[in-house]
């Protein structure tokens, strides 16, 4: 009887540990997969991606609006469900997007001599965990890529394979002006039609918006230039490449692009 009681307590304890640790366990599994992906990054870069990443089924503009209006930076980590991109596909998509946007003179898709610092990807959803199967388009792969000349965080929709949000820091070949015309490509890569009258910029050339022709959607850009200041301690070997001999951070440009929802009538949206 005592032995049975002891086994029951152990079973209950293990069940509680499993329940409490399930989320952490999923994170550990994903981090392990990301670690493996980092060390096979060169093989992925060498593969030819082509335009297959743009051929996935799209979702209606109204659904995109719904997701954007409920956008949260904090997402619940989960494993891919049926119909969603795999981690490998998400990374290929991110590299193809960076190459085709031509934000720097570098071919992320095919250059096997990539001086890559890191590749990191996590799948998360803005829906409730139990709604992932029902709303798979609420999930995004957050893909982080870095080289000696660029750092990028791209949010790849797990259903459409579109980049809905990007945060990019460039260290070399800095643009003289905000490249607001890239918003056209940003919309087109998401299978949206850019408004024929073009983008609108603010006076300081730090923000821009380009509307979508047939919906309430638009693409927004923010642009900032940093001259470099401050001393960085405890730098890794990779980070040392990003500073000058005196330990001062290199000049850089930070640019974000994201899908948004129009507030104004068509043609009157302000950046």
CSV table of C-alpha atoms in Angstrom, one decimal:
chain,number,residue,atom,x,y,z
A,1,UNK,CA,0.0,0.0,0.0
A,2,UNK,CA,2.8,2.4,0.9
A,3,UNK,CA,4.6,1.5,-2.3
A,4,UNK,CA,1.5,2.3,-4.3
A,5,UNK,CA,1.1,5.6,-2.5
A,6,UNK,CA,4.7,6.5,-3.2
A,7,UNK,CA,4.4,5.7,-6.9
A,8,UNK,CA,1.2,7.8,-7.1
A,9,UNK,CA,3.0,10.8,-5.6
A,10,UNK,CA,5.9,10.4,-8.0
A,11,UNK,CA,3.5,10.2,-11.0
A,12,UNK,CA,1.6,13.4,-9.9
A,13,UNK,CA,4.9,15.2,-9.4
A,14,UNK,CA,6.2,14.2,-12.9
A,15,UNK,CA,2.9,15.2,-14.4
A,16,UNK,CA,3.1,18.7,-12.8
A,17,UNK,CA,6.8,19.1,-13.9
A,18,UNK,CA,5.8,18.2,-17.4
A,19,UNK,CA,2.9,20.6,-17.5
A,20,UNK,CA,4.9,23.5,-16.1
A,21,UNK,CA,7.9,22.8,-18.3
A,22,UNK,CA,6.1,22.2,-21.6
A,23,UNK,CA,6.5,25.8,-22.8
A,24,UNK,CA,10.2,25.9,-21.7
A,25,UNK,CA,10.7,22.5,-23.3
A,26,UNK,CA,9.3,23.8,-26.6
A,27,UNK,CA,11.7,26.8,-26.3
A,28,UNK,CA,14.6,24.5,-25.7
A,29,UNK,CA,13.7,22.4,-28.7
A,30,UNK,CA,13.4,25.4,-31.0
A,31,UNK,CA,16.7,26.9,-29.7
A,32,UNK,CA,18.4,23.5,-30.4
A,33,UNK,CA,17.0,23.6,-34.0
A,34,UNK,CA,18.1,27.2,-34.4
A,35,UNK,CA,21.6,26.2,-33.2
A,36,UNK,CA,21.7,23.4,-35.8
A,37,UNK,CA,20.5,25.8,-38.5
A,38,UNK,CA,23.3,28.3,-37.6
A,39,UNK,CA,26.0,25.7,-38.3
A,40,UNK,CA,24.4,24.6,-41.6
A,41,UNK,CA,23.8,28.2,-42.7
A,42,UNK,CA,26.3,28.1,-45.6
A,43,UNK,CA,24.5,25.1,-47.1
A,44,UNK,CA,21.2,27.0,-47.1
A,45,UNK,CA,22.8,30.1,-48.6
A,46,UNK,CA,24.3,28.0,-51.4
A,47,UNK,CA,20.9,26.6,-52.4
A,48,UNK,CA,19.0,28.3,-55.3
A,49,UNK,CA,15.8,29.7,-54.0
A,50,UNK,CA,14.3,31.4,-57.1
A,51,UNK,CA,10.8,32.9,-56.8
A,52,UNK,CA,9.1,29.8,-55.3
A,53,UNK,CA,8.8,31.6,-52.0
A,54,UNK,CA,6.4,34.1,-53.6
A,55,UNK,CA,4.2,31.4,-55.0
A,56,UNK,CA,2.4,30.3,-51.8
A,57,UNK,CA,-1.3,31.0,-51.4
A,58,UNK,CA,-2.0,34.5,-50.3
A,59,UNK,CA,-4.8,35.6,-47.8
A,60,UNK,CA,-7.4,38.3,-48.4
A,61,UNK,CA,-6.5,41.9,-47.7
A,62,UNK,CA,-9.2,42.1,-45.0
A,63,UNK,CA,-7.6,39.2,-43.2
A,64,UNK,CA,-4.2,41.0,-43.3
A,65,UNK,CA,-5.9,44.1,-41.9
A,66,UNK,CA,-7.3,42.0,-39.1
A,67,UNK,CA,-3.9,40.5,-38.2
A,68,UNK,CA,-2.1,43.9,-38.3
A,69,UNK,CA,-4.8,45.5,-36.1
A,70,UNK,CA,-4.1,42.8,-33.5
A,71,UNK,CA,-0.3,42.9,-33.9
A,72,UNK,CA,1.7,42.3,-30.8
A,73,UNK,CA,5.5,42.2,-30.5
A,74,UNK,CA,5.1,39.5,-27.8
A,75,UNK,CA,4.3,36.2,-29.4
A,76,UNK,CA,3.7,32.7,-28.0
A,77,UNK,CA,6.3,30.3,-29.3
A,78,UNK,CA,5.0,27.1,-31.0
A,79,UNK,CA,6.0,24.4,-33.5
A,80,UNK,CA,4.8,24.7,-37.1
A,81,UNK,CA,1.3,23.3,-37.9
A,82,UNK,CA,0.0,21.9,-41.1
A,83,UNK,CA,0.3,24.5,-43.9
A,84,UNK,CA,2.9,26.7,-42.3
A,85,UNK,CA,6.5,27.3,-43.4
A,86,UNK,CA,9.3,25.2,-41.9
A,87,UNK,CA,12.2,27.0,-40.3
A,88,UNK,CA,14.4,26.2,-43.3
A,89,UNK,CA,11.9,27.7,-45.7
A,90,UNK,CA,11.5,30.8,-43.5
A,91,UNK,CA,15.3,31.4,-43.5
A,92,UNK,CA,15.4,30.9,-47.3
A,93,UNK,CA,12.6,33.3,-47.7
A,94,UNK,CA,14.3,35.9,-45.6
A,95,UNK,CA,17.6,35.6,-47.5
A,96,UNK,CA,15.8,35.8,-50.9
A,97,UNK,CA,13.9,38.9,-49.7
A,98,UNK,CA,17.1,40.6,-48.6
A,99,UNK,CA,18.8,39.8,-51.9
A,100,UNK,CA,15.9,41.0,-54.1
A,101,UNK,CA,15.3,44.2,-52.1
A,102,UNK,CA,18.9,45.2,-52.9
A,103,UNK,CA,19.5,47.0,-49.7
A,104,UNK,CA,23.2,46.2,-50.0
A,105,UNK,CA,25.4,44.8,-52.8
A,106,UNK,CA,25.3,41.2,-51.5
A,107,UNK,CA,23.7,38.0,-52.7
A,108,UNK,CA,22.4,36.3,-49.5
A,109,UNK,CA,20.9,33.5,-51.5
A,110,UNK,CA,23.8,32.1,-53.4
A,111,UNK,CA,27.1,33.5,-52.0
A,112,UNK,CA,28.8,30.5,-50.4
A,113,UNK,CA,31.5,32.7,-49.0
A,114,UNK,CA,29.0,34.5,-46.8
A,115,UNK,CA,30.7,36.3,-43.9
A,116,UNK,CA,27.7,35.5,-41.7
A,117,UNK,CA,27.7,36.3,-38.0
A,118,UNK,CA,24.5,34.5,-37.0
A,119,UNK,CA,21.2,32.9,-38.2
A,120,UNK,CA,18.4,32.7,-35.7
A,121,UNK,CA,14.7,31.9,-36.2
A,122,UNK,CA,11.7,31.5,-33.8
A,123,UNK,CA,8.1,30.8,-34.7
A,124,UNK,CA,5.5,32.6,-32.7
A,125,UNK,CA,1.8,33.4,-32.9
A,126,UNK,CA,-0.3,36.4,-31.8
A,127,UNK,CA,-3.3,34.2,-31.6
A,128,UNK,CA,-4.1,32.1,-28.5
A,129,UNK,CA,-2.1,28.8,-28.5
A,130,UNK,CA,-5.3,26.8,-29.0
A,131,UNK,CA,-6.2,28.8,-32.0
A,132,UNK,CA,-3.0,28.2,-34.0
A,133,UNK,CA,-4.7,25.5,-36.2
A,134,UNK,CA,-7.7,27.7,-36.8
A,135,UNK,CA,-5.7,30.9,-37.4
A,136,UNK,CA,-2.3,29.8,-38.8
A,137,UNK,CA,-1.8,33.2,-40.5
A,138,UNK,CA,-1.4,34.8,-37.1
A,139,UNK,CA,2.0,33.1,-36.9
A,140,UNK,CA,5.3,34.6,-37.9
A,141,UNK,CA,8.8,33.3,-38.2
A,142,UNK,CA,11.1,36.0,-36.6
A,143,UNK,CA,14.3,35.5,-38.6
A,144,UNK,CA,17.4,37.3,-37.4
A,145,UNK,CA,20.4,37.5,-39.8
A,146,UNK,CA,23.7,39.3,-39.5
A,147,UNK,CA,26.8,39.8,-41.6
A,148,UNK,CA,29.7,42.1,-41.3
A,149,UNK,CA,27.7,44.8,-43.1
A,150,UNK,CA,24.1,44.3,-42.0
A,151,UNK,CA,21.9,43.2,-39.2
A,152,UNK,CA,18.2,42.3,-40.0
A,153,UNK,CA,15.2,41.1,-38.1
A,154,UNK,CA,12.4,39.9,-40.5
A,155,UNK,CA,8.9,38.8,-39.6
A,156,UNK,CA,7.9,36.2,-42.2
A,157,UNK,CA,4.2,35.3,-42.2
A,158,UNK,CA,4.0,31.5,-41.7
A,159,UNK,CA,1.3,31.1,-44.3
A,160,UNK,CA,1.9,33.6,-47.1
A,161,UNK,CA,5.7,33.7,-46.8
A,162,UNK,CA,5.5,37.4,-47.0
A,163,UNK,CA,7.7,39.8,-45.0
A,164,UNK,CA,5.2,41.9,-43.1
A,165,UNK,CA,7.8,43.7,-41.0
A,166,UNK,CA,11.5,44.3,-41.2
A,167,UNK,CA,14.1,46.0,-39.0
A,168,UNK,CA,17.4,46.6,-40.8
A,169,UNK,CA,20.7,48.1,-39.7
A,170,UNK,CA,23.3,48.7,-42.4
A,171,UNK,CA,27.0,49.4,-41.7
A,172,UNK,CA,28.4,49.7,-45.3
A,173,UNK,CA,27.5,51.4,-48.5
A,174,UNK,CA,25.1,53.7,-46.5
A,175,UNK,CA,22.3,55.3,-48.6
A,176,UNK,CA,22.5,59.1,-48.9
A,177,UNK,CA,18.8,59.4,-48.6
A,178,UNK,CA,15.8,57.4,-47.3
A,179,UNK,CA,15.2,54.8,-50.1
A,180,UNK,CA,11.4,55.2,-49.9
A,181,UNK,CA,11.0,53.7,-53.4
A,182,UNK,CA,11.7,50.3,-51.8
A,183,UNK,CA,8.2,50.4,-50.3
A,184,UNK,CA,6.9,49.5,-53.8
A,185,UNK,CA,8.9,46.3,-53.7
A,186,UNK,CA,7.8,45.7,-50.1
A,187,UNK,CA,4.2,45.8,-51.2
A,188,UNK,CA,4.7,43.8,-54.4
A,189,UNK,CA,6.5,41.0,-52.5
A,190,UNK,CA,3.4,40.7,-50.4
A,191,UNK,CA,1.3,40.4,-53.6
A,192,UNK,CA,-0.2,43.9,-53.0
A,193,UNK,CA,-0.7,46.6,-55.7
A,194,UNK,CA,1.1,49.9,-54.9
A,195,UNK,CA,-1.0,53.0,-55.3
A,196,UNK,CA,-0.1,54.5,-58.7
A,197,UNK,CA,0.7,58.0,-57.4
A,198,UNK,CA,3.6,56.7,-55.4
A,199,UNK,CA,5.0,57.2,-51.9
A,200,UNK,CA,4.6,60.3,-49.6
A,201,UNK,CA,7.5,61.4,-47.4
A,202,UNK,CA,7.6,63.8,-44.5
A,203,UNK,CA,9.7,67.0,-44.7
A,204,UNK,CA,12.6,65.6,-42.8
A,205,UNK,CA,12.8,62.5,-45.1
A,206,UNK,CA,12.7,60.2,-42.1
A,207,UNK,CA,9.3,58.6,-42.7
A,208,UNK,CA,7.4,57.5,-45.7
A,209,UNK,CA,4.1,55.7,-46.6
A,210,UNK,CA,3.0,54.0,-49.8
A,211,UNK,CA,-0.7,53.0,-50.0
A,212,UNK,CA,-2.1,49.8,-51.5
A,213,UNK,CA,-4.3,50.3,-54.5
A,214,UNK,CA,-7.3,48.2,-53.6
A,215,UNK,CA,-7.5,48.0,-49.8
A,216,UNK,CA,-6.9,49.8,-46.5
A,217,UNK,CA,-3.4,48.5,-46.4
A,218,UNK,CA,-0.2,50.6,-46.8
A,219,UNK,CA,3.5,50.1,-46.3
A,220,UNK,CA,5.4,52.4,-43.9
A,221,UNK,CA,9.1,53.2,-43.6
A,222,UNK,CA,11.2,54.9,-40.9
A,223,UNK,CA,14.8,56.0,-41.5
A,224,UNK,CA,17.5,57.1,-39.1
A,225,UNK,CA,21.2,57.8,-39.5
A,226,UNK,CA,23.7,57.2,-36.7
A,227,UNK,CA,27.2,58.7,-36.8
A,228,UNK,CA,28.6,56.4,-34.2
A,229,UNK,CA,29.6,57.2,-30.6
A,230,UNK,CA,30.4,55.5,-27.3
A,231,UNK,CA,32.8,52.8,-26.3
A,232,UNK,CA,31.8,49.2,-26.3
A,233,UNK,CA,33.4,46.8,-23.8
A,234,UNK,CA,33.6,43.0,-23.9
A,235,UNK,CA,33.2,42.7,-27.7
A,236,UNK,CA,33.1,39.3,-29.3
A,237,UNK,CA,35.4,38.7,-32.4
A,238,UNK,CA,32.5,39.3,-34.7
A,239,UNK,CA,31.5,42.6,-32.9
A,240,UNK,CA,35.0,43.9,-33.1
A,241,UNK,CA,34.5,44.1,-36.9
A,242,UNK,CA,31.8,46.7,-36.2
A,243,UNK,CA,34.0,49.3,-34.5
A,244,UNK,CA,37.0,51.4,-35.5
A,245,UNK,CA,40.4,50.9,-33.9
A,246,UNK,CA,39.5,53.3,-31.1
A,247,UNK,CA,36.5,51.3,-30.1
A,248,UNK,CA,33.9,53.7,-31.5
A,249,UNK,CA,30.8,52.2,-33.2
A,250,UNK,CA,30.7,52.4,-36.9
A,251,UNK,CA,28.4,54.8,-38.8
A,252,UNK,CA,25.1,53.1,-39.6
A,253,UNK,CA,21.6,53.5,-41.0
A,254,UNK,CA,18.6,52.0,-39.3
A,255,UNK,CA,15.5,51.4,-41.5
A,256,UNK,CA,12.2,49.7,-40.7
A,257,UNK,CA,9.5,48.7,-43.2
A,258,UNK,CA,6.1,47.3,-42.2
A,259,UNK,CA,2.6,46.8,-43.4
A,260,UNK,CA,0.1,49.1,-41.9
A,261,UNK,CA,-3.6,50.1,-42.1
A,262,UNK,CA,-4.6,53.4,-43.6
A,263,UNK,CA,-6.2,56.0,-41.3
A,264,UNK,CA,-7.0,58.5,-44.1
A,265,UNK,CA,-8.8,58.4,-47.4
A,266,UNK,CA,-6.9,56.9,-50.3
A,267,UNK,CA,-4.2,59.3,-51.5
A,268,UNK,CA,-4.2,61.3,-48.3
A,269,UNK,CA,-2.4,59.0,-45.8
A,270,UNK,CA,0.3,60.8,-43.9
A,271,UNK,CA,3.8,59.3,-43.2
